[in-house]
Amino acid sequence: MVDKVLEKNAKQSAARPRKWEVNLKWLGVVPFFIFSLLFLILPSFNLLIGSFQDEAGNVTLANIGNLFQPFIFNSYWLSIQVSAVTALGGVIFGFGLAYASIRGGLPSWIRGGLMTFSGVASNFAGIPLAFAFIATLGRTGFITMLFKNVLGLNLYDAGFSLYTFWGLSLTYMYFQFPLMVLIIAPAIDGLKRQWREAAENLGANSFQYWRYVAFPILGPALLGAGVLLFGNAFGAYATAFALTGGTLNLVPIQIGAQIRGDVLHNPNLGYALAMGMVVIMAVSIGISMLLQRRTARWLQ
Amino acid sequence: MKKQRFWPIMMILLGAIYFLLPLFATFEFSLRERRGVYSFDSYNNVLGDPQFRDSFIYSVVLGLATIAVSLILIVPTAFWVHLKLPQLRPVMEFITLLPFVVPPIVLVFGLIRIYSRPPFVLVSTPALLVAGYVVLSFPYMYRAVDTGLRAIDVRSLTEAAQSLGAGWLTILFRIIFPNLRVSLLNGAFLTFAIVLGEFTMATMLNWPTFGPYLALIGQNRAYEPAALAIISFGLTWICIGLIQLLSRGSQEQGQLAGTR
């Protein structure tokens, strides 16, 4: 009898602290989650809800449908084009540069220098970057004047302008390919030299090595990096704003204009515009993470 | 051997030209203020402009506030998750990756929509901007802290401290923070570099930080923007250079850049 009571007491006293501990354990992460809820998740969720409502608050799909009206559809199309072109350019040029510095048989300080520079340049985005390109290729920029004075060629008369699609893409490349260098360097490091030697011993030439060994292994990494670069360009606002002053009809520029004043004459359409952007970003980052996980298996 | 080296060298040369030409051109452009002769007039104008100083100091203060809040929010949480709630790690990774998915222009849209009307009117205080910047810092700060925590034996350190009678605050501030010093500095410098030049959120929330000041000068002046670009590049270089100096010797090279 006494034993039983004691046992029961012991059970209770053992159970009670454990229960407390469980509660306290979760208490430790509460501040972070409340903060994230208030300043990240709720604001995003709010836009999501808003994009499925009309101005009176009724549920509707009209905003989503309105995204396909020509003006808005064109802004998505232009943003997609800029992002795709700069992602492709970034992948090709960035990979070439990273590969040359890592496997090109060059002195190791070149790799160190490239990595440092890439770290700086991939973070050198926004307004100052636009300024730098205006000073380089603007109407009175350094290279523009060089062409005029040395070759007698006026780039702007010849049809070039920094404030157009190609000018913007060229500017975006300045942060795109350094990012590519940073992302792809570990994958190139993981490419074992023995694989190349093995391929050569079996009589493969350089093309065959790349076609049948290196690219199949690096493929997912390259694709994943490309998708990430796509998202990186898609979300950029400051650079485009400072360079073109809002003349190019890009999605971030449209959202910015909508925040400053209701240019779409329908706030809820603005929320849908923003949500469309989040969907594209989510898809691109999701794909790139999946692909990078796949490469990680090969490149231990 | 020589033939093999030709393409790598060409590639590096091409890269170097693309990297350095805009910088050189910007520098040359910034010296053109005085007609016919190179001078540092544009730098003098910029550095002597009280608005430059005010907006720069404003951004520095916001940057320090962001780093402080971000550290206080993330380090204890990441430590706690490592020690007691490892099942939450994927959730933490997901949340701290979200700022890449929700770009600043969208995030600030949502923030304005929620906090410009009752019950919480926060758009009239810079606290909302700091909150937004803390969110932007999540991916960098969490990644830095997480790699730092993986590199040390959190459990043994904590148990050793506990057996010597240390409380949680002592453990956090005298064991975990000092052991993560390099990681924390990494995250802090990156956050600082981002906040210093941030434009999108500051301009939408209407605060006189460095970013909007740059945009204003860009609209009104010819040569000063080039000088400011050189100054900004130098500042970014210092922040990133300090990071690389700190992480020298460690394997970790994982830097990520988010969209601006």
Coordinates of C-alpha atoms in Angstrom, one line a residue:
Chain A
M1 CA 0.0 0.0 0.0
V2 CA 2.7 2.4 1.1
D3 CA 4.8 1.3 -1.8
K4 CA 2.0 2.0 -4.2
V5 CA 1.4 5.5 -2.8
L6 CA 5.1 6.2 -3.0
E7 CA 5.2 4.9 -6.5
K8 CA 2.3 7.1 -7.4
N9 CA 4.0 10.2 -5.9
A10 CA 7.2 9.4 -7.6
K11 CA 5.4 9.1 -10.9
Q12 CA 3.7 12.4 -10.4
S13 CA 6.8 14.2 -9.4
A14 CA 8.7 12.7 -12.3
A15 CA 5.9 13.6 -14.7
R16 CA 5.4 17.2 -13.5
P17 CA 8.9 18.5 -14.2
R18 CA 9.0 16.8 -17.6
K19 CA 5.8 18.4 -18.6
W20 CA 7.2 21.8 -17.5
E21 CA 10.3 21.1 -19.4
V22 CA 8.4 20.4 -22.6
N23 CA 6.6 23.8 -22.3
L24 CA 9.8 25.7 -21.5
K25 CA 11.6 24.0 -24.3
W26 CA 9.2 25.5 -26.8
L27 CA 9.2 28.9 -25.0
G28 CA 12.8 29.3 -26.2
V29 CA 11.9 29.7 -29.8
V30 CA 8.8 31.9 -29.3
P31 CA 10.4 35.4 -29.8
F32 CA 11.9 34.4 -33.2
F33 CA 8.6 32.9 -34.4
I34 CA 6.5 35.8 -33.2
F35 CA 8.9 38.2 -35.0
S36 CA 8.8 36.2 -38.2
L37 CA 5.0 35.9 -38.0
L38 CA 4.6 39.7 -37.5
F39 CA 7.1 41.0 -40.0
L40 CA 7.5 38.3 -42.7
I41 CA 4.7 35.8 -42.7
L42 CA 1.6 38.0 -41.9
P43 CA 2.6 40.7 -44.4
S44 CA 3.1 38.1 -47.2
F45 CA -0.1 36.3 -46.2
N46 CA -2.0 39.5 -46.2
L47 CA -1.1 40.2 -49.8
L48 CA -2.0 36.7 -50.7
I49 CA -5.5 37.1 -49.2
G50 CA -5.8 40.6 -50.7
S51 CA -5.1 39.2 -54.2
F52 CA -8.1 37.0 -54.0
Q53 CA -10.5 39.7 -52.9
D54 CA -12.2 42.6 -54.7
E55 CA -12.2 46.1 -53.2
A56 CA -15.4 45.3 -51.1
G57 CA -13.6 42.3 -49.6
N58 CA -15.5 39.6 -51.5
V59 CA -13.7 36.5 -52.7
T60 CA -12.8 36.7 -56.4
L61 CA -10.5 35.3 -59.0
A62 CA -10.8 38.5 -61.1
N63 CA -7.4 39.9 -60.0
I64 CA -5.6 36.7 -61.1
G65 CA -7.4 36.9 -64.4
N66 CA -6.5 40.6 -64.7
L67 CA -2.8 39.7 -64.5
F68 CA -3.2 38.5 -68.1
Q69 CA -4.3 41.9 -69.4
P70 CA -1.7 43.1 -71.9
F71 CA 0.0 45.8 -69.7
I72 CA 0.6 43.6 -66.8
F73 CA 1.4 40.5 -68.8
N74 CA 4.0 42.5 -70.8
S75 CA 5.7 43.5 -67.6
Y76 CA 6.0 39.9 -66.5
W77 CA 7.2 39.0 -70.0
L78 CA 9.9 41.7 -70.0
S79 CA 11.0 40.7 -66.4
I80 CA 11.2 37.1 -67.5
Q81 CA 13.3 38.0 -70.6
V82 CA 15.7 40.2 -68.6
S83 CA 16.1 37.5 -65.9
A84 CA 16.5 34.7 -68.5
V85 CA 19.1 36.5 -70.6
T86 CA 21.2 37.6 -67.6
A87 CA 20.9 34.1 -65.9
L88 CA 22.0 32.4 -69.1
G89 CA 24.9 34.9 -69.6
G90 CA 25.8 34.7 -65.9
V91 CA 25.9 30.9 -66.0
I92 CA 28.1 30.7 -69.1
F93 CA 30.5 33.5 -68.3
G94 CA 30.6 32.7 -64.5
F95 CA 31.2 29.0 -65.1
G96 CA 33.9 29.7 -67.6
L97 CA 35.6 32.1 -65.3
A98 CA 35.3 29.9 -62.2
Y99 CA 36.6 26.8 -64.2
A100 CA 39.5 28.8 -65.7
S101 CA 40.6 30.0 -62.3
I102 CA 40.2 26.6 -60.5
R103 CA 41.2 24.1 -63.2
G104 CA 43.1 26.3 -65.7
G105 CA 46.5 25.6 -64.2
L106 CA 46.8 29.2 -63.2
P107 CA 48.6 30.5 -60.1
S108 CA 46.4 30.2 -57.0
W109 CA 46.3 33.9 -56.2
I110 CA 44.1 34.3 -59.3
R111 CA 41.4 32.1 -57.7
G112 CA 41.7 33.9 -54.4
G113 CA 41.4 37.3 -56.1
L114 CA 38.5 36.2 -58.2
M115 CA 36.6 34.9 -55.1
T116 CA 37.2 38.1 -53.2
F117 CA 36.1 40.2 -56.1
S118 CA 33.0 38.0 -56.7
G119 CA 32.0 38.4 -53.1
V120 CA 32.2 42.2 -53.4
A121 CA 30.7 42.5 -56.9
S122 CA 27.7 40.2 -56.1
N123 CA 26.9 42.5 -53.2
F124 CA 27.5 45.6 -55.3
A125 CA 24.0 46.0 -56.6
G126 CA 21.4 48.7 -56.6
I127 CA 21.9 52.4 -57.1
P128 CA 25.7 52.6 -57.0
L129 CA 25.9 49.9 -59.7
A130 CA 23.5 51.9 -61.9
F131 CA 25.8 55.0 -61.4
A132 CA 28.9 53.0 -62.3
F133 CA 27.3 51.9 -65.6
I134 CA 26.0 55.4 -66.4
A135 CA 29.6 56.6 -66.0
T136 CA 30.8 53.9 -68.2
L137 CA 28.2 53.5 -71.0
G138 CA 25.9 56.5 -70.5
R139 CA 25.6 59.3 -73.0
T140 CA 28.8 60.9 -71.8
G141 CA 30.3 57.8 -70.2
F142 CA 33.9 56.7 -70.5
I143 CA 33.5 54.1 -73.1
T144 CA 30.9 56.1 -75.1
M145 CA 33.4 59.0 -75.3
L146 CA 36.2 56.6 -76.1
F147 CA 34.3 55.3 -79.1
K148 CA 33.5 58.8 -80.2
N149 CA 37.0 60.3 -79.8
V150 CA 39.0 57.3 -81.0
L151 CA 36.8 55.6 -83.6
G152 CA 34.6 58.5 -84.4
L153 CA 31.6 56.2 -83.6
N154 CA 28.6 57.5 -81.7
L155 CA 27.2 54.5 -79.9
Y156 CA 23.9 56.2 -79.2
D157 CA 23.4 57.2 -82.9
A158 CA 24.3 53.6 -83.8
G159 CA 21.3 52.4 -81.8
F160 CA 22.8 51.5 -78.5
S161 CA 21.4 52.8 -75.3
L162 CA 22.1 51.9 -71.7
Y163 CA 18.5 52.7 -70.7
T164 CA 17.0 49.8 -72.7
F165 CA 16.6 46.1 -72.4
W166 CA 20.2 45.2 -73.4
G167 CA 21.7 48.0 -71.4
L168 CA 19.9 46.8 -68.3
S169 CA 20.9 43.2 -69.0
L170 CA 24.5 44.2 -69.3
T171 CA 24.3 46.0 -66.0
Y172 CA 22.6 43.1 -64.2
M173 CA 25.4 40.9 -65.5
Y174 CA 27.8 42.7 -63.1
F175 CA 26.2 41.1 -60.1
Q176 CA 24.9 37.9 -61.9
F177 CA 28.2 36.3 -63.0
P178 CA 30.1 36.9 -59.7
L179 CA 27.2 35.2 -57.9
M180 CA 27.6 32.3 -60.4
V181 CA 31.3 32.1 -59.6
L182 CA 30.5 31.8 -55.9
I183 CA 27.8 29.2 -56.3
I184 CA 29.5 27.0 -58.8
A185 CA 33.1 27.0 -57.4
P186 CA 32.4 24.2 -54.9
A187 CA 30.9 22.0 -57.6
I188 CA 33.9 22.5 -59.8
D189 CA 36.1 21.6 -56.8
G190 CA 34.1 18.4 -56.5
L191 CA 34.9 17.4 -60.1
K192 CA 37.5 14.8 -59.4
R193 CA 40.7 14.9 -61.6
Q194 CA 40.7 11.1 -61.7
W195 CA 37.5 11.1 -63.8
R196 CA 39.2 13.1 -66.5
E197 CA 42.3 10.8 -66.3
A198 CA 40.1 7.8 -66.5
A199 CA 38.2 9.2 -69.5
E200 CA 41.5 10.0 -71.2
N201 CA 42.9 6.6 -70.5
L202 CA 39.8 5.1 -72.2
G203 CA 40.6 7.2 -75.2
A204 CA 38.1 10.1 -74.8
N205 CA 38.9 13.4 -76.2
S206 CA 38.2 16.7 -74.5
F207 CA 34.8 17.1 -76.1
Q208 CA 33.8 13.5 -75.1
Y209 CA 34.9 14.1 -71.6
W210 CA 32.7 17.2 -71.3
R211 CA 29.8 15.6 -73.2
Y212 CA 29.7 12.3 -71.3
V213 CA 31.3 12.9 -67.9
A214 CA 31.6 16.5 -66.7
F215 CA 28.3 18.0 -68.0
P216 CA 26.1 15.1 -66.8
I217 CA 27.6 15.5 -63.4
L218 CA 27.6 19.3 -63.3
G219 CA 24.3 19.6 -65.2
P220 CA 22.0 19.8 -62.1
A221 CA 24.4 22.2 -60.4
L222 CA 24.5 24.5 -63.5
L223 CA 20.7 24.4 -64.0
G224 CA 20.2 25.0 -60.3
A225 CA 22.5 28.0 -60.3
G226 CA 20.9 29.3 -63.4
V227 CA 17.4 29.2 -61.8
L228 CA 18.8 31.0 -58.8
L229 CA 20.3 33.7 -60.9
F230 CA 16.9 34.0 -62.7
G231 CA 15.2 34.7 -59.4
N232 CA 18.0 37.0 -58.3
A233 CA 17.4 39.3 -61.4
F234 CA 13.7 38.9 -61.2
G235 CA 13.4 40.5 -57.8
A236 CA 15.8 43.4 -58.4
Y237 CA 14.2 46.8 -58.0
A238 CA 16.8 49.4 -57.1
T239 CA 19.2 48.9 -60.0
A240 CA 16.4 49.0 -62.6
F241 CA 14.8 52.0 -60.9
A242 CA 18.0 54.0 -60.8
L243 CA 19.1 53.1 -64.3
T244 CA 15.9 53.5 -66.2
G245 CA 13.9 55.7 -63.9
G246 CA 10.9 53.5 -64.3
T247 CA 10.7 53.6 -68.1
L248 CA 11.1 49.9 -68.5
N249 CA 7.9 48.1 -67.7
L250 CA 9.3 45.5 -65.2
V251 CA 7.3 43.8 -62.5
P252 CA 9.3 45.2 -59.5
I253 CA 9.0 48.7 -61.1
Q254 CA 5.2 48.2 -61.5
I255 CA 4.9 47.1 -57.9
G256 CA 6.9 50.1 -56.8
A257 CA 4.7 52.5 -58.7
Q258 CA 1.6 50.8 -57.3
I259 CA 3.0 51.3 -53.7
R260 CA 3.7 55.0 -54.3
G261 CA 0.3 55.7 -55.8
D262 CA -2.4 53.4 -57.0
V263 CA -1.5 53.5 -60.6
L264 CA -3.4 50.3 -61.4
H265 CA -6.6 51.9 -59.9
N266 CA -7.2 48.7 -58.1
P267 CA -5.2 47.9 -54.9
N268 CA -6.1 44.3 -55.0
L269 CA -4.7 43.9 -58.5
G270 CA -1.5 45.3 -57.0
Y271 CA -1.5 42.5 -54.4
A272 CA -2.0 39.9 -57.2
L273 CA 0.9 41.5 -59.1
A274 CA 3.1 41.1 -56.0
M275 CA 1.9 37.5 -55.4
G276 CA 2.7 36.5 -59.0
M277 CA 6.2 37.7 -58.4
V278 CA 6.4 35.6 -55.2
V279 CA 5.2 32.5 -57.0
I280 CA 7.9 32.9 -59.7
M281 CA 10.6 33.5 -57.0
A282 CA 9.3 30.5 -55.0
V283 CA 9.4 28.2 -58.1
S284 CA 12.8 29.3 -59.1
I285 CA 14.4 29.0 -55.6
G286 CA 12.6 25.7 -55.0
I287 CA 13.9 24.2 -58.2
S288 CA 17.4 25.4 -57.6
M289 CA 17.5 23.9 -54.1
L290 CA 16.2 20.5 -55.3
L291 CA 18.8 20.5 -58.0
Q292 CA 21.6 21.5 -55.7
R293 CA 20.6 18.7 -53.3
R294 CA 20.9 16.3 -56.2
T295 CA 24.4 17.5 -57.1
A296 CA 25.5 17.3 -53.5
R297 CA 25.3 13.5 -53.7
W298 CA 27.9 13.4 -56.5
L299 CA 30.2 16.0 -55.2
Q300 CA 31.0 14.8 -51.7
Chain B
M1 CA 50.8 22.8 -71.5
K2 CA 51.0 26.2 -73.0
K3 CA 48.1 25.5 -75.3
Q4 CA 46.1 24.4 -72.4
R5 CA 46.6 27.6 -70.6
F6 CA 45.6 29.9 -73.4
W7 CA 41.8 29.7 -72.9
P8 CA 41.9 30.0 -69.1
I9 CA 44.1 33.1 -69.4
M10 CA 41.8 34.6 -72.1
M11 CA 38.8 33.9 -69.9
I12 CA 40.4 35.5 -66.8
L13 CA 41.5 38.5 -68.9
L14 CA 38.0 39.0 -70.2
G15 CA 36.5 38.7 -66.7
A16 CA 39.0 41.2 -65.4
I17 CA 38.1 43.7 -68.1
Y18 CA 34.4 43.3 -67.4
F19 CA 35.0 43.7 -63.7
L20 CA 37.5 46.5 -63.8
L21 CA 36.5 48.6 -66.7
P22 CA 33.3 50.0 -65.1
L23 CA 35.2 50.7 -62.0
F24 CA 38.0 52.5 -63.8
A25 CA 35.5 54.4 -66.0
T26 CA 33.5 55.4 -62.9
F27 CA 36.6 56.7 -61.2
E28 CA 37.7 58.6 -64.3
F29 CA 34.2 60.0 -64.7
S30 CA 34.1 61.1 -61.0
L31 CA 37.2 63.3 -61.6
R32 CA 35.7 65.2 -64.5
E33 CA 33.8 67.8 -62.4
R34 CA 36.2 70.6 -63.3
R35 CA 36.3 71.3 -67.0
G36 CA 39.4 70.2 -68.8
V37 CA 41.3 69.0 -65.8
Y38 CA 41.0 66.1 -63.4
S39 CA 40.1 67.0 -59.9
F40 CA 38.6 65.6 -56.7
D41 CA 35.9 68.3 -56.7
S42 CA 33.1 65.9 -56.9
Y43 CA 34.4 64.0 -53.8
N44 CA 34.8 67.3 -52.0
N45 CA 31.2 68.2 -52.8
V46 CA 29.9 64.9 -51.7
L47 CA 31.9 64.7 -48.5
G48 CA 31.1 68.3 -47.6
D49 CA 27.3 67.8 -48.2
P50 CA 25.6 67.8 -44.8
Q51 CA 22.9 65.6 -46.3
F52 CA 25.5 63.0 -47.2
R53 CA 26.7 62.9 -43.6
D54 CA 23.2 62.8 -42.1
S55 CA 21.9 60.1 -44.4
F56 CA 25.1 58.1 -44.0
I57 CA 25.0 58.3 -40.2
Y58 CA 21.3 57.4 -40.3
S59 CA 22.0 54.3 -42.3
V60 CA 24.9 53.3 -40.0
V61 CA 22.7 53.6 -36.9
L62 CA 19.9 51.6 -38.6
G63 CA 22.6 49.0 -39.6
L64 CA 23.8 48.7 -36.0
A65 CA 20.3 48.4 -34.7
T66 CA 19.5 45.7 -37.3
I67 CA 22.6 43.7 -36.4
A68 CA 21.7 44.0 -32.6
V69 CA 18.1 42.8 -33.1
S70 CA 19.1 40.2 -35.6
L71 CA 21.8 38.7 -33.2
I72 CA 19.5 38.8 -30.2
L73 CA 16.7 37.1 -32.2
I74 CA 18.7 34.5 -34.1
V75 CA 21.6 33.4 -31.9
P76 CA 19.6 32.2 -28.8
T77 CA 17.0 30.6 -31.1
A78 CA 19.5 28.8 -33.3
F79 CA 21.4 27.7 -30.1
W80 CA 18.2 26.4 -28.5
V81 CA 17.1 24.6 -31.7
H82 CA 20.5 22.9 -31.9
L83 CA 20.4 21.8 -28.3
K84 CA 16.8 21.0 -27.6
L85 CA 14.7 21.1 -30.7
P86 CA 16.6 19.6 -33.6
Q87 CA 13.3 18.7 -35.2
L88 CA 12.7 22.4 -35.8
R89 CA 15.8 22.8 -37.9
P90 CA 14.0 22.4 -41.3
V91 CA 11.4 24.9 -40.1
M92 CA 14.1 27.4 -39.2
E93 CA 15.8 26.9 -42.5
F94 CA 12.6 27.4 -44.4
I95 CA 11.7 30.6 -42.6
T96 CA 15.2 32.1 -42.9
L97 CA 15.1 31.3 -46.6
L98 CA 11.8 33.0 -47.1
P99 CA 13.3 36.6 -47.5
F100 CA 14.8 35.3 -50.8
V101 CA 11.4 34.2 -51.9
V102 CA 9.6 37.4 -50.9
P103 CA 11.7 40.1 -52.4
P104 CA 12.1 43.5 -50.5
I105 CA 9.7 45.3 -52.9
V106 CA 6.9 42.7 -52.0
L107 CA 7.8 42.5 -48.3
V108 CA 7.6 46.3 -47.9
F109 CA 4.3 46.3 -49.8
G110 CA 2.9 43.8 -47.2
L111 CA 4.4 45.7 -44.3
I112 CA 2.9 49.0 -45.4
R113 CA -0.5 47.3 -45.9
I114 CA -0.6 45.8 -42.4
Y115 CA 1.1 48.5 -40.3
S116 CA -0.3 51.7 -41.8
R117 CA -3.7 51.2 -40.1
P118 CA -4.9 50.4 -36.6
P119 CA -4.4 48.4 -34.5
F120 CA -0.6 48.8 -35.2
V121 CA 0.4 52.0 -36.9
L122 CA 4.1 51.4 -37.3
V123 CA 4.8 53.2 -40.6
S124 CA 5.5 56.4 -38.7
T125 CA 8.5 54.9 -36.8
P126 CA 11.9 53.7 -38.1
A127 CA 11.3 50.6 -36.1
L128 CA 9.3 49.1 -39.0
L129 CA 12.3 49.7 -41.3
V130 CA 14.6 48.0 -38.8
A131 CA 12.2 45.1 -38.6
G132 CA 12.2 44.8 -42.4
Y133 CA 16.0 44.9 -42.4
V134 CA 16.2 42.2 -39.7
V135 CA 14.0 40.0 -42.0
L136 CA 16.4 40.8 -44.9
S137 CA 19.3 39.7 -42.7
F138 CA 17.7 36.3 -41.7
P139 CA 19.3 34.2 -44.5
Y140 CA 22.8 35.6 -44.0
M141 CA 22.7 35.7 -40.2
Y142 CA 21.1 32.3 -39.7
R143 CA 23.4 30.6 -42.2
A144 CA 26.4 32.1 -40.5
V145 CA 25.2 31.1 -37.0
D146 CA 24.2 27.7 -38.1
T147 CA 27.5 26.8 -39.6
G148 CA 29.2 28.2 -36.5
L149 CA 27.1 26.0 -34.2
R150 CA 27.9 22.9 -36.3
A151 CA 31.6 23.5 -35.9
I152 CA 31.5 23.5 -32.1
D153 CA 30.3 20.9 -29.7
V154 CA 27.3 22.8 -28.3
R155 CA 26.1 20.0 -26.1
S156 CA 29.4 19.4 -24.3
L157 CA 30.1 23.1 -23.8
T158 CA 26.6 23.6 -22.4
E159 CA 26.8 20.7 -20.1
A160 CA 30.2 21.6 -18.9
A161 CA 29.0 25.2 -18.2
Q162 CA 25.9 23.9 -16.4
S163 CA 27.9 21.5 -14.2
L164 CA 30.0 24.5 -13.2
G165 CA 26.8 26.3 -12.2
A166 CA 26.3 28.6 -15.1
G167 CA 22.8 29.8 -15.9
W168 CA 21.4 30.2 -19.4
L169 CA 22.4 33.8 -19.8
T170 CA 25.9 33.1 -18.7
I171 CA 26.1 30.2 -21.2
L172 CA 24.8 32.3 -24.0
F173 CA 26.9 35.4 -23.4
R174 CA 30.1 33.9 -22.1
I175 CA 30.2 30.5 -23.9
I176 CA 28.2 30.6 -27.1
F177 CA 28.7 34.2 -28.3
P178 CA 32.5 34.1 -27.9
N179 CA 32.7 30.7 -29.6
L180 CA 30.7 31.9 -32.5
R181 CA 32.7 35.2 -32.8
V182 CA 33.9 34.7 -36.4
S183 CA 30.5 33.5 -37.6
L184 CA 28.7 36.4 -35.9
L185 CA 31.1 38.9 -37.3
N186 CA 30.6 37.4 -40.8
G187 CA 26.8 37.8 -40.5
A188 CA 27.1 41.2 -39.0
F189 CA 29.4 42.6 -41.8
L190 CA 27.2 41.2 -44.5
T191 CA 24.1 42.6 -42.9
F192 CA 25.9 46.0 -42.5
A193 CA 26.9 46.1 -46.2
I194 CA 23.3 45.3 -47.2
V195 CA 21.6 47.9 -44.9
L196 CA 24.1 50.6 -45.9
G197 CA 23.1 50.6 -49.5
E198 CA 19.5 49.4 -49.2
F199 CA 17.2 51.5 -51.2
T200 CA 13.9 49.7 -51.9
M201 CA 12.4 49.5 -48.4
A202 CA 13.8 52.8 -47.2
T203 CA 12.4 54.8 -50.1
M204 CA 9.0 53.1 -49.8
L205 CA 8.8 53.8 -46.1
N206 CA 10.2 57.3 -46.6
W207 CA 13.2 57.4 -44.4
P208 CA 16.2 59.6 -45.2
T209 CA 18.8 56.8 -45.4
F210 CA 21.8 56.6 -47.6
G211 CA 20.1 54.7 -50.4
P212 CA 17.4 57.3 -51.2
Y213 CA 20.1 60.0 -50.8
L214 CA 22.1 58.3 -53.6
A215 CA 19.0 58.2 -55.8
L216 CA 18.4 61.9 -55.2
I217 CA 21.9 62.8 -56.1
G218 CA 21.6 60.6 -59.2
Q219 CA 18.7 62.7 -60.4
N220 CA 20.2 66.1 -59.8
R221 CA 24.0 65.9 -60.3
A222 CA 26.3 64.7 -63.1
Y223 CA 29.6 63.7 -61.5
E224 CA 28.8 63.3 -57.8
P225 CA 27.0 60.0 -58.5
A226 CA 30.2 58.5 -59.9
A227 CA 32.1 59.6 -56.8
L228 CA 29.3 58.1 -54.6
A229 CA 29.5 54.8 -56.6
I230 CA 33.3 54.7 -55.9
I231 CA 32.7 55.4 -52.2
S232 CA 30.0 52.7 -52.0
F233 CA 32.2 50.2 -53.8
G234 CA 34.9 50.9 -51.3
L235 CA 32.6 50.4 -48.3
T236 CA 31.3 47.1 -49.8
W237 CA 34.8 46.0 -50.3
I238 CA 35.8 46.8 -46.7
C239 CA 32.8 44.8 -45.3
I240 CA 33.4 41.8 -47.6
G241 CA 37.2 42.0 -47.2
L242 CA 36.8 41.8 -43.4
I243 CA 34.6 38.8 -43.8
Q244 CA 37.1 37.0 -45.9
L245 CA 39.9 38.0 -43.6
L246 CA 38.0 36.5 -40.7
S247 CA 37.1 33.3 -42.4
R248 CA 40.6 32.6 -43.7
G249 CA 41.6 29.1 -42.7
S250 CA 38.0 27.9 -42.3
Q251 CA 36.5 25.9 -45.1
E252 CA 33.3 27.8 -45.2
Q253 CA 32.9 29.9 -48.3
G254 CA 29.2 29.8 -48.7
Q255 CA 28.1 33.3 -49.5
L256 CA 24.8 34.0 -50.9
A257 CA 23.6 37.3 -52.3
G258 CA 19.9 38.1 -52.2
T259 CA 18.0 40.3 -54.6
R260 CA 18.1 44.0 -53.9

